[in-house]
Amino acid sequence: EPEVTQTPSHQVTQMGQEVILRCVPISNHLYFYWYRQILGQKVEFLVSFYNNEISEKSEIFDDQFSVERPDGSNFTLKIRSTKLEDSAMYFCASTPPRGEPLHFGNGTRLTVT
Amino acid sequence: AQRVTQPEKLLSVFKGAPVELKCNYSYSGSPELFWYVQYSRQRLQLLLRHISRESIKGFTADLNKGETSFHLKKPFAQEEDSAMYYCALSPSGTYKYIFGTGTRLKVLA
């Protein structure tokens, strides 16, 4: 069964540095998402992406965040200048049409020191 | 405001006992509701969704619009059911899914 893949599984970075989290969604899916989960807290929506543009974003997704689909397969989340509070598990997900269940990747654990 | 509430952080039951994981939602429209499960060291995966009305791994969930609930039930818990369970809402006309805080289910031998 096809899966969403995310790399790296764990990223450690220093405060103020830029990070790029990578995802390869399932190939015939059209909608892509980033979620995050701070340790001990709930899974929070960050952004959704469809047809090469952001379709919806949360208040968490401020100017330091950006997403891109640089080629036909990758979907990236960039954090421009990381803060300590960005430390979390970041999940990529995809769905065929909207409203279908999310297919999640294994997540990238981001640790900002 | 659109919200999903899972009041229990942890639920411990003995093997063979019935399980009910509570989920309440706040949404004025017709909701799309899901239960996701995360087993240890595995990814979040769909367990079931309300529109399919099916039973997966012995679990069922019924949407009660009057009580705005979508509780997850299983008549006889098994040790392999131990996992983190998340209730999620997809409001119509949006792209986002709103998750509850999750309930950790521990099934004791």
PDB file of N, CA, C and O in Angstrom, chain A residues 38-99:
ATOM      1  N   ILE A  38       3.022  19.477  19.303  1.00  0.00           N
ATOM      2  CA  ILE A  38       3.958  19.753  20.387  1.00  0.00           C
ATOM      3  C   ILE A  38       3.778  18.663  21.431  1.00  0.00           C
ATOM      4  O   ILE A  38       2.650  18.203  21.664  1.00  0.00           O
ATOM      5  N   LEU A  39       4.883  18.261  22.051  1.00  0.00           N
ATOM      6  CA  LEU A  39       4.856  17.135  22.984  1.00  0.00           C
ATOM      7  C   LEU A  39       3.755  17.293  24.025  1.00  0.00           C
ATOM      8  O   LEU A  39       3.664  18.309  24.704  1.00  0.00           O
ATOM      9  N   GLY A  40       2.891  16.276  24.083  1.00  0.00           N
ATOM     10  CA  GLY A  40       1.834  16.277  25.083  1.00  0.00           C
ATOM     11  C   GLY A  40       0.599  17.066  24.700  1.00  0.00           C
ATOM     12  O   GLY A  40      -0.360  17.139  25.477  1.00  0.00           O
ATOM     13  N   GLN A  41       0.634  17.665  23.521  1.00  0.00           N
ATOM     14  CA  GLN A  41      -0.510  18.480  23.103  1.00  0.00           C
ATOM     15  C   GLN A  41      -1.188  17.862  21.877  1.00  0.00           C
ATOM     16  O   GLN A  41      -0.793  16.806  21.400  1.00  0.00           O
ATOM     17  N   LYS A  42      -2.212  18.544  21.389  1.00  0.00           N
ATOM     18  CA  LYS A  42      -2.970  17.924  20.307  1.00  0.00           C
ATOM     19  C   LYS A  42      -2.319  18.166  18.949  1.00  0.00           C
ATOM     20  O   LYS A  42      -1.437  19.003  18.794  1.00  0.00           O
ATOM     21  N   VAL A  43      -2.782  17.397  17.978  1.00  0.00           N
ATOM     22  CA  VAL A  43      -2.345  17.568  16.602  1.00  0.00           C
ATOM     23  C   VAL A  43      -3.004  18.834  16.045  1.00  0.00           C
ATOM     24  O   VAL A  43      -4.228  18.957  16.070  1.00  0.00           O
ATOM     25  N   GLU A  44      -2.162  19.766  15.561  1.00  0.00           N
ATOM     26  CA  GLU A  44      -2.686  21.069  15.123  1.00  0.00           C
ATOM     27  C   GLU A  44      -2.483  21.259  13.626  1.00  0.00           C
ATOM     28  O   GLU A  44      -1.394  21.001  13.100  1.00  0.00           O
ATOM     29  N   PHE A  45      -3.512  21.756  12.979  1.00  0.00           N
ATOM     30  CA  PHE A  45      -3.449  22.058  11.561  1.00  0.00           C
ATOM     31  C   PHE A  45      -2.537  23.261  11.323  1.00  0.00           C
ATOM     32  O   PHE A  45      -2.622  24.278  12.017  1.00  0.00           O
ATOM     33  N   LEU A  46      -1.666  23.147  10.331  1.00  0.00           N
ATOM     34  CA  LEU A  46      -0.836  24.281   9.924  1.00  0.00           C
ATOM     35  C   LEU A  46      -1.318  24.847   8.593  1.00  0.00           C
ATOM     36  O   LEU A  46      -1.648  26.022   8.487  1.00  0.00           O
ATOM     37  N   VAL A  47      -1.347  23.985   7.570  1.00  0.00           N
ATOM     38  CA  VAL A  47      -1.590  24.493   6.231  1.00  0.00           C
ATOM     39  C   VAL A  47      -2.080  23.368   5.327  1.00  0.00           C
ATOM     40  O   VAL A  47      -1.762  22.205   5.537  1.00  0.00           O
ATOM     41  N   SER A  48      -2.891  23.749   4.343  1.00  0.00           N
ATOM     42  CA  SER A  48      -3.260  22.804   3.295  1.00  0.00           C
ATOM     43  C   SER A  48      -2.861  23.398   1.953  1.00  0.00           C
ATOM     44  O   SER A  48      -2.792  24.626   1.796  1.00  0.00           O
ATOM     45  N   PHE A  49      -2.638  22.549   0.981  1.00  0.00           N
ATOM     46  CA  PHE A  49      -2.049  22.966  -0.295  1.00  0.00           C
ATOM     47  C   PHE A  49      -2.727  22.181  -1.391  1.00  0.00           C
ATOM     48  O   PHE A  49      -2.845  20.955  -1.318  1.00  0.00           O
ATOM     49  N   TYR A  50      -3.191  22.902  -2.396  1.00  0.00           N
ATOM     50  CA  TYR A  50      -3.881  22.261  -3.510  1.00  0.00           C
ATOM     51  C   TYR A  50      -3.610  23.046  -4.774  1.00  0.00           C
ATOM     52  O   TYR A  50      -3.620  24.282  -4.761  1.00  0.00           O
ATOM     53  N   ASN A  51      -3.364  22.342  -5.837  1.00  0.00           N
ATOM     54  CA  ASN A  51      -3.174  22.997  -7.135  1.00  0.00           C
ATOM     55  C   ASN A  51      -2.080  24.060  -7.071  1.00  0.00           C
ATOM     56  O   ASN A  51      -2.237  25.164  -7.596  1.00  0.00           O
ATOM     57  N   ASN A  52      -1.011  23.688  -6.394  1.00  0.00           N
ATOM     58  CA  ASN A  52       0.184  24.540  -6.294  1.00  0.00           C
ATOM     59  C   ASN A  52      -0.011  25.850  -5.545  1.00  0.00           C
ATOM     60  O   ASN A  52       0.742  26.806  -5.764  1.00  0.00           O
ATOM     61  N   GLU A  53      -1.000  25.881  -4.695  1.00  0.00           N
ATOM     62  CA  GLU A  53      -1.105  27.054  -3.836  1.00  0.00           C
ATOM     63  C   GLU A  53      -1.723  26.683  -2.497  1.00  0.00           C
ATOM     64  O   GLU A  53      -2.388  25.644  -2.379  1.00  0.00           O
ATOM     65  N   ILE A  54      -1.485  27.563  -1.526  1.00  0.00           N
ATOM     66  CA  ILE A  54      -2.057  27.345  -0.200  1.00  0.00           C
ATOM     67  C   ILE A  54      -3.568  27.523  -0.300  1.00  0.00           C
ATOM     68  O   ILE A  54      -4.049  28.538  -0.811  1.00  0.00           O
ATOM     69  N   SER A  55      -4.318  26.530   0.186  1.00  0.00           N
ATOM     70  CA  SER A  55      -5.770  26.626   0.156  1.00  0.00           C
ATOM     71  C   SER A  55      -6.312  27.111   1.499  1.00  0.00           C
ATOM     72  O   SER A  55      -7.360  27.745   1.545  1.00  0.00           O
ATOM     73  N   GLU A  56      -5.611  26.826   2.553  1.00  0.00           N
ATOM     74  CA  GLU A  56      -6.029  27.281   3.875  1.00  0.00           C
ATOM     75  C   GLU A  56      -4.831  27.213   4.818  1.00  0.00           C
ATOM     76  O   GLU A  56      -3.971  26.353   4.664  1.00  0.00           O
ATOM     77  N   LYS A  57      -4.776  28.127   5.765  1.00  0.00           N
ATOM     78  CA  LYS A  57      -3.706  28.074   6.764  1.00  0.00           C
ATOM     79  C   LYS A  57      -4.249  28.517   8.112  1.00  0.00           C
ATOM     80  O   LYS A  57      -5.240  29.234   8.196  1.00  0.00           O
ATOM     81  N   SER A  58      -3.568  28.070   9.147  1.00  0.00           N
ATOM     82  CA  SER A  58      -3.994  28.428  10.493  1.00  0.00           C
ATOM     83  C   SER A  58      -3.217  29.664  10.953  1.00  0.00           C
ATOM     84  O   SER A  58      -2.272  30.108  10.299  1.00  0.00           O
ATOM     85  N   GLU A  59      -3.615  30.147  12.123  1.00  0.00           N
ATOM     86  CA  GLU A  59      -2.933  31.324  12.674  1.00  0.00           C
ATOM     87  C   GLU A  59      -1.499  30.989  13.096  1.00  0.00           C
ATOM     88  O   GLU A  59      -0.663  31.869  13.237  1.00  0.00           O
ATOM     89  N   ILE A  60      -1.217  29.710  13.263  1.00  0.00           N
ATOM     90  CA  ILE A  60       0.153  29.302  13.600  1.00  0.00           C
ATOM     91  C   ILE A  60       1.076  29.540  12.405  1.00  0.00           C
ATOM     92  O   ILE A  60       2.257  29.874  12.563  1.00  0.00           O
ATOM     93  N   PHE A  61       0.559  29.382  11.238  1.00  0.00           N
ATOM     94  CA  PHE A  61       1.335  29.438   9.997  1.00  0.00           C
ATOM     95  C   PHE A  61       1.593  30.898   9.646  1.00  0.00           C
ATOM     96  O   PHE A  61       0.919  31.493   8.800  1.00  0.00           O
ATOM     97  N   ASP A  62       2.569  31.489  10.326  1.00  0.00           N
ATOM     98  CA  ASP A  62       2.854  32.906  10.086  1.00  0.00           C
ATOM     99  C   ASP A  62       3.951  33.054   9.039  1.00  0.00           C
ATOM    100  O   ASP A  62       4.301  32.088   8.352  1.00  0.00           O
ATOM    101  N   ASP A  63       4.497  34.253   8.940  1.00  0.00           N
ATOM    102  CA  ASP A  63       5.440  34.561   7.861  1.00  0.00           C
ATOM    103  C   ASP A  63       6.737  33.763   7.924  1.00  0.00           C
ATOM    104  O   ASP A  63       7.491  33.752   6.955  1.00  0.00           O
ATOM    105  N   GLN A  64       7.018  33.157   9.046  1.00  0.00           N
ATOM    106  CA  GLN A  64       8.258  32.382   9.105  1.00  0.00           C
ATOM    107  C   GLN A  64       8.085  30.999   8.472  1.00  0.00           C
ATOM    108  O   GLN A  64       9.050  30.282   8.262  1.00  0.00           O
ATOM    109  N   PHE A  65       6.852  30.621   8.161  1.00  0.00           N
ATOM    110  CA  PHE A  65       6.598  29.335   7.540  1.00  0.00           C
ATOM    111  C   PHE A  65       6.317  29.517   6.047  1.00  0.00           C
ATOM    112  O   PHE A  65       5.704  30.510   5.629  1.00  0.00           O
ATOM    113  N   SER A  66       6.725  28.534   5.264  1.00  0.00           N
ATOM    114  CA  SER A  66       6.335  28.516   3.859  1.00  0.00           C
ATOM    115  C   SER A  66       6.291  27.063   3.395  1.00  0.00           C
ATOM    116  O   SER A  66       6.936  26.196   3.986  1.00  0.00           O
ATOM    117  N   VAL A  67       5.502  26.839   2.365  1.00  0.00           N
ATOM    118  CA  VAL A  67       5.420  25.499   1.789  1.00  0.00           C
ATOM    119  C   VAL A  67       5.664  25.607   0.293  1.00  0.00           C
ATOM    120  O   VAL A  67       5.412  26.635  -0.334  1.00  0.00           O
ATOM    121  N   GLU A  68       6.106  24.476  -0.236  1.00  0.00           N
ATOM    122  CA  GLU A  68       6.434  24.473  -1.653  1.00  0.00           C
ATOM    123  C   GLU A  68       6.306  23.053  -2.183  1.00  0.00           C
ATOM    124  O   GLU A  68       6.520  22.081  -1.452  1.00  0.00           O
ATOM    125  N   ARG A  69       5.945  22.993  -3.449  1.00  0.00           N
ATOM    126  CA  ARG A  69       5.979  21.710  -4.124  1.00  0.00           C
ATOM    127  C   ARG A  69       6.946  21.909  -5.296  1.00  0.00           C
ATOM    128  O   ARG A  69       6.533  22.253  -6.397  1.00  0.00           O
ATOM    129  N   PRO A  70       8.228  21.731  -5.039  1.00  0.00           N
ATOM    130  CA  PRO A  70       9.243  22.124  -6.024  1.00  0.00           C
ATOM    131  C   PRO A  70       9.252  21.270  -7.284  1.00  0.00           C
ATOM    132  O   PRO A  70       9.702  21.721  -8.331  1.00  0.00           O
ATOM    133  N   ASP A  71       8.768  20.057  -7.193  1.00  0.00           N
ATOM    134  CA  ASP A  71       8.698  19.185  -8.371  1.00  0.00           C
ATOM    135  C   ASP A  71       7.414  18.391  -8.261  1.00  0.00           C
ATOM    136  O   ASP A  71       6.558  18.711  -7.448  1.00  0.00           O
ATOM    137  N   GLY A  72       7.273  17.345  -9.065  1.00  0.00           N
ATOM    138  CA  GLY A  72       6.007  16.621  -9.055  1.00  0.00           C
ATOM    139  C   GLY A  72       5.782  15.723  -7.873  1.00  0.00           C
ATOM    140  O   GLY A  72       4.690  15.196  -7.698  1.00  0.00           O
ATOM    141  N   SER A  73       6.826  15.568  -7.017  1.00  0.00           N
ATOM    142  CA  SER A  73       6.651  14.585  -5.951  1.00  0.00           C
ATOM    143  C   SER A  73       6.849  15.142  -4.550  1.00  0.00           C
ATOM    144  O   SER A  73       6.151  14.744  -3.623  1.00  0.00           O
ATOM    145  N   ASN A  74       7.781  16.083  -4.362  1.00  0.00           N
ATOM    146  CA  ASN A  74       8.074  16.552  -3.011  1.00  0.00           C
ATOM    147  C   ASN A  74       7.156  17.669  -2.572  1.00  0.00           C
ATOM    148  O   ASN A  74       6.663  18.461  -3.384  1.00  0.00           O
ATOM    149  N   PHE A  75       6.952  17.721  -1.263  1.00  0.00           N
ATOM    150  CA  PHE A  75       6.161  18.794  -0.652  1.00  0.00           C
ATOM    151  C   PHE A  75       6.934  19.199   0.598  1.00  0.00           C
ATOM    152  O   PHE A  75       7.160  18.378   1.480  1.00  0.00           O
ATOM    153  N   THR A  76       7.390  20.443   0.637  1.00  0.00           N
ATOM    154  CA  THR A  76       8.291  20.840   1.728  1.00  0.00           C
ATOM    155  C   THR A  76       7.674  21.902   2.615  1.00  0.00           C
ATOM    156  O   THR A  76       6.852  22.717   2.175  1.00  0.00           O
ATOM    157  N   LEU A  77       8.096  21.878   3.867  1.00  0.00           N
ATOM    158  CA  LEU A  77       7.750  22.915   4.833  1.00  0.00           C
ATOM    159  C   LEU A  77       9.050  23.570   5.262  1.00  0.00           C
ATOM    160  O   LEU A  77       9.962  22.886   5.738  1.00  0.00           O
ATOM    161  N   LYS A  78       9.136  24.880   5.079  1.00  0.00           N
ATOM    162  CA  LYS A  78      10.324  25.616   5.486  1.00  0.00           C
ATOM    163  C   LYS A  78       9.977  26.501   6.671  1.00  0.00           C
ATOM    164  O   LYS A  78       8.953  27.197   6.659  1.00  0.00           O
ATOM    165  N   ILE A  79      10.843  26.462   7.655  1.00  0.00           N
ATOM    166  CA  ILE A  79      10.738  27.393   8.774  1.00  0.00           C
ATOM    167  C   ILE A  79      11.972  28.274   8.686  1.00  0.00           C
ATOM    168  O   ILE A  79      13.110  27.782   8.794  1.00  0.00           O
ATOM    169  N   ARG A  80      11.742  29.564   8.488  1.00  0.00           N
ATOM    170  CA  ARG A  80      12.841  30.479   8.138  1.00  0.00           C
ATOM    171  C   ARG A  80      13.815  30.700   9.282  1.00  0.00           C
ATOM    172  O   ARG A  80      15.009  30.625   9.109  1.00  0.00           O
ATOM    173  N   SER A  81      13.326  31.006  10.429  1.00  0.00           N
ATOM    174  CA  SER A  81      14.171  31.323  11.575  1.00  0.00           C
ATOM    175  C   SER A  81      13.561  30.637  12.788  1.00  0.00           C
ATOM    176  O   SER A  81      12.623  31.160  13.402  1.00  0.00           O
ATOM    177  N   THR A  82      14.065  29.468  13.083  1.00  0.00           N
ATOM    178  CA  THR A  82      13.394  28.640  14.085  1.00  0.00           C
ATOM    179  C   THR A  82      13.471  29.235  15.477  1.00  0.00           C
ATOM    180  O   THR A  82      14.458  29.882  15.852  1.00  0.00           O
ATOM    181  N   LYS A  83      12.411  28.970  16.240  1.00  0.00           N
ATOM    182  CA  LYS A  83      12.336  29.378  17.641  1.00  0.00           C
ATOM    183  C   LYS A  83      12.226  28.123  18.498  1.00  0.00           C
ATOM    184  O   LYS A  83      11.855  27.048  18.003  1.00  0.00           O
ATOM    185  N   LEU A  84      12.507  28.286  19.760  1.00  0.00           N
ATOM    186  CA  LEU A  84      12.433  27.132  20.671  1.00  0.00           C
ATOM    187  C   LEU A  84      11.051  26.495  20.623  1.00  0.00           C
ATOM    188  O   LEU A  84      10.920  25.264  20.652  1.00  0.00           O
ATOM    189  N   GLU A  85      10.024  27.349  20.533  1.00  0.00           N
ATOM    190  CA  GLU A  85       8.653  26.838  20.562  1.00  0.00           C
ATOM    191  C   GLU A  85       8.229  26.137  19.270  1.00  0.00           C
ATOM    192  O   GLU A  85       7.137  25.611  19.179  1.00  0.00           O
ATOM    193  N   ASP A  86       9.119  26.125  18.280  1.00  0.00           N
ATOM    194  CA  ASP A  86       8.839  25.349  17.065  1.00  0.00           C
ATOM    195  C   ASP A  86       9.160  23.870  17.260  1.00  0.00           C
ATOM    196  O   ASP A  86       8.856  23.051  16.390  1.00  0.00           O
ATOM    197  N   SER A  87       9.778  23.537  18.369  1.00  0.00           N
ATOM    198  CA  SER A  87      10.087  22.129  18.643  1.00  0.00           C
ATOM    199  C   SER A  87       8.788  21.346  18.726  1.00  0.00           C
ATOM    200  O   SER A  87       7.906  21.667  19.523  1.00  0.00           O
ATOM    201  N   ALA A  88       8.667  20.340  17.885  1.00  0.00           N
ATOM    202  CA  ALA A  88       7.422  19.575  17.792  1.00  0.00           C
ATOM    203  C   ALA A  88       7.639  18.435  16.817  1.00  0.00           C
ATOM    204  O   ALA A  88       8.659  18.343  16.141  1.00  0.00           O
ATOM    205  N   MET A  89       6.615  17.601  16.737  1.00  0.00           N
ATOM    206  CA  MET A  89       6.558  16.584  15.691  1.00  0.00           C
ATOM    207  C   MET A  89       5.769  17.197  14.547  1.00  0.00           C
ATOM    208  O   MET A  89       4.676  17.735  14.765  1.00  0.00           O
ATOM    209  N   TYR A  90       6.313  17.152  13.356  1.00  0.00           N
ATOM    210  CA  TYR A  90       5.639  17.708  12.186  1.00  0.00           C
ATOM    211  C   TYR A  90       5.187  16.556  11.297  1.00  0.00           C
ATOM    212  O   TYR A  90       5.992  15.720  10.878  1.00  0.00           O
ATOM    213  N   PHE A  91       3.896  16.541  11.027  1.00  0.00           N
ATOM    214  CA  PHE A  91       3.322  15.481  10.197  1.00  0.00           C
ATOM    215  C   PHE A  91       2.890  16.050   8.852  1.00  0.00           C
ATOM    216  O   PHE A  91       2.208  17.066   8.790  1.00  0.00           O
ATOM    217  N   CYS A  92       3.249  15.340   7.819  1.00  0.00           N
ATOM    218  CA  CYS A  92       2.739  15.618   6.486  1.00  0.00           C
ATOM    219  C   CYS A  92       1.577  14.651   6.243  1.00  0.00           C
ATOM    220  O   CYS A  92       1.572  13.522   6.755  1.00  0.00           O
ATOM    221  N   ALA A  93       0.590  15.080   5.495  1.00  0.00           N
ATOM    222  CA  ALA A  93      -0.531  14.210   5.152  1.00  0.00           C
ATOM    223  C   ALA A  93      -1.006  14.547   3.753  1.00  0.00           C
ATOM    224  O   ALA A  93      -0.778  15.651   3.250  1.00  0.00           O
ATOM    225  N   SER A  94      -1.690  13.598   3.153  1.00  0.00           N
ATOM    226  CA  SER A  94      -2.279  13.865   1.842  1.00  0.00           C
ATOM    227  C   SER A  94      -3.619  13.153   1.748  1.00  0.00           C
ATOM    228  O   SER A  94      -3.909  12.200   2.489  1.00  0.00           O
ATOM    229  N   THR A  95      -4.470  13.649   0.849  1.00  0.00           N
ATOM    230  CA  THR A  95      -5.757  13.020   0.573  1.00  0.00           C
ATOM    231  C   THR A  95      -6.002  13.082  -0.930  1.00  0.00           C
ATOM    232  O   THR A  95      -5.473  13.969  -1.614  1.00  0.00           O
ATOM    233  N   PRO A  96      -6.805  12.130  -1.446  1.00  0.00           N
ATOM    234  CA  PRO A  96      -7.163  12.233  -2.873  1.00  0.00           C
ATOM    235  C   PRO A  96      -8.027  13.471  -3.068  1.00  0.00           C
ATOM    236  O   PRO A  96      -7.506  14.541  -3.253  1.00  0.00           O
ATOM    237  N   PRO A  97      -9.351  13.423  -2.979  1.00  0.00           N
ATOM    238  CA  PRO A  97     -10.071  14.683  -2.949  1.00  0.00           C
ATOM    239  C   PRO A  97     -10.199  15.196  -1.509  1.00  0.00           C
ATOM    240  O   PRO A  97      -9.898  14.472  -0.563  1.00  0.00           O
ATOM    241  N   ARG A  98     -10.628  16.439  -1.357  1.00  0.00           N
ATOM    242  CA  ARG A  98     -10.851  17.006  -0.030  1.00  0.00           C
ATOM    243  C   ARG A  98     -11.977  16.242   0.670  1.00  0.00           C
ATOM    244  O   ARG A  98     -12.908  15.802   0.040  1.00  0.00           O
ATOM    245  N   GLY A  99     -11.865  16.113   1.977  1.00  0.00           N
ATOM    246  CA  GLY A  99     -12.908  15.443   2.753  1.00  0.00           C
ATOM    247  C   GLY A  99     -12.665  13.962   2.917  1.00  0.00           C
ATOM    248  O   GLY A  99     -13.311  13.322   3.748  1.00  0.00           O
TER     249      GLY A  99
END
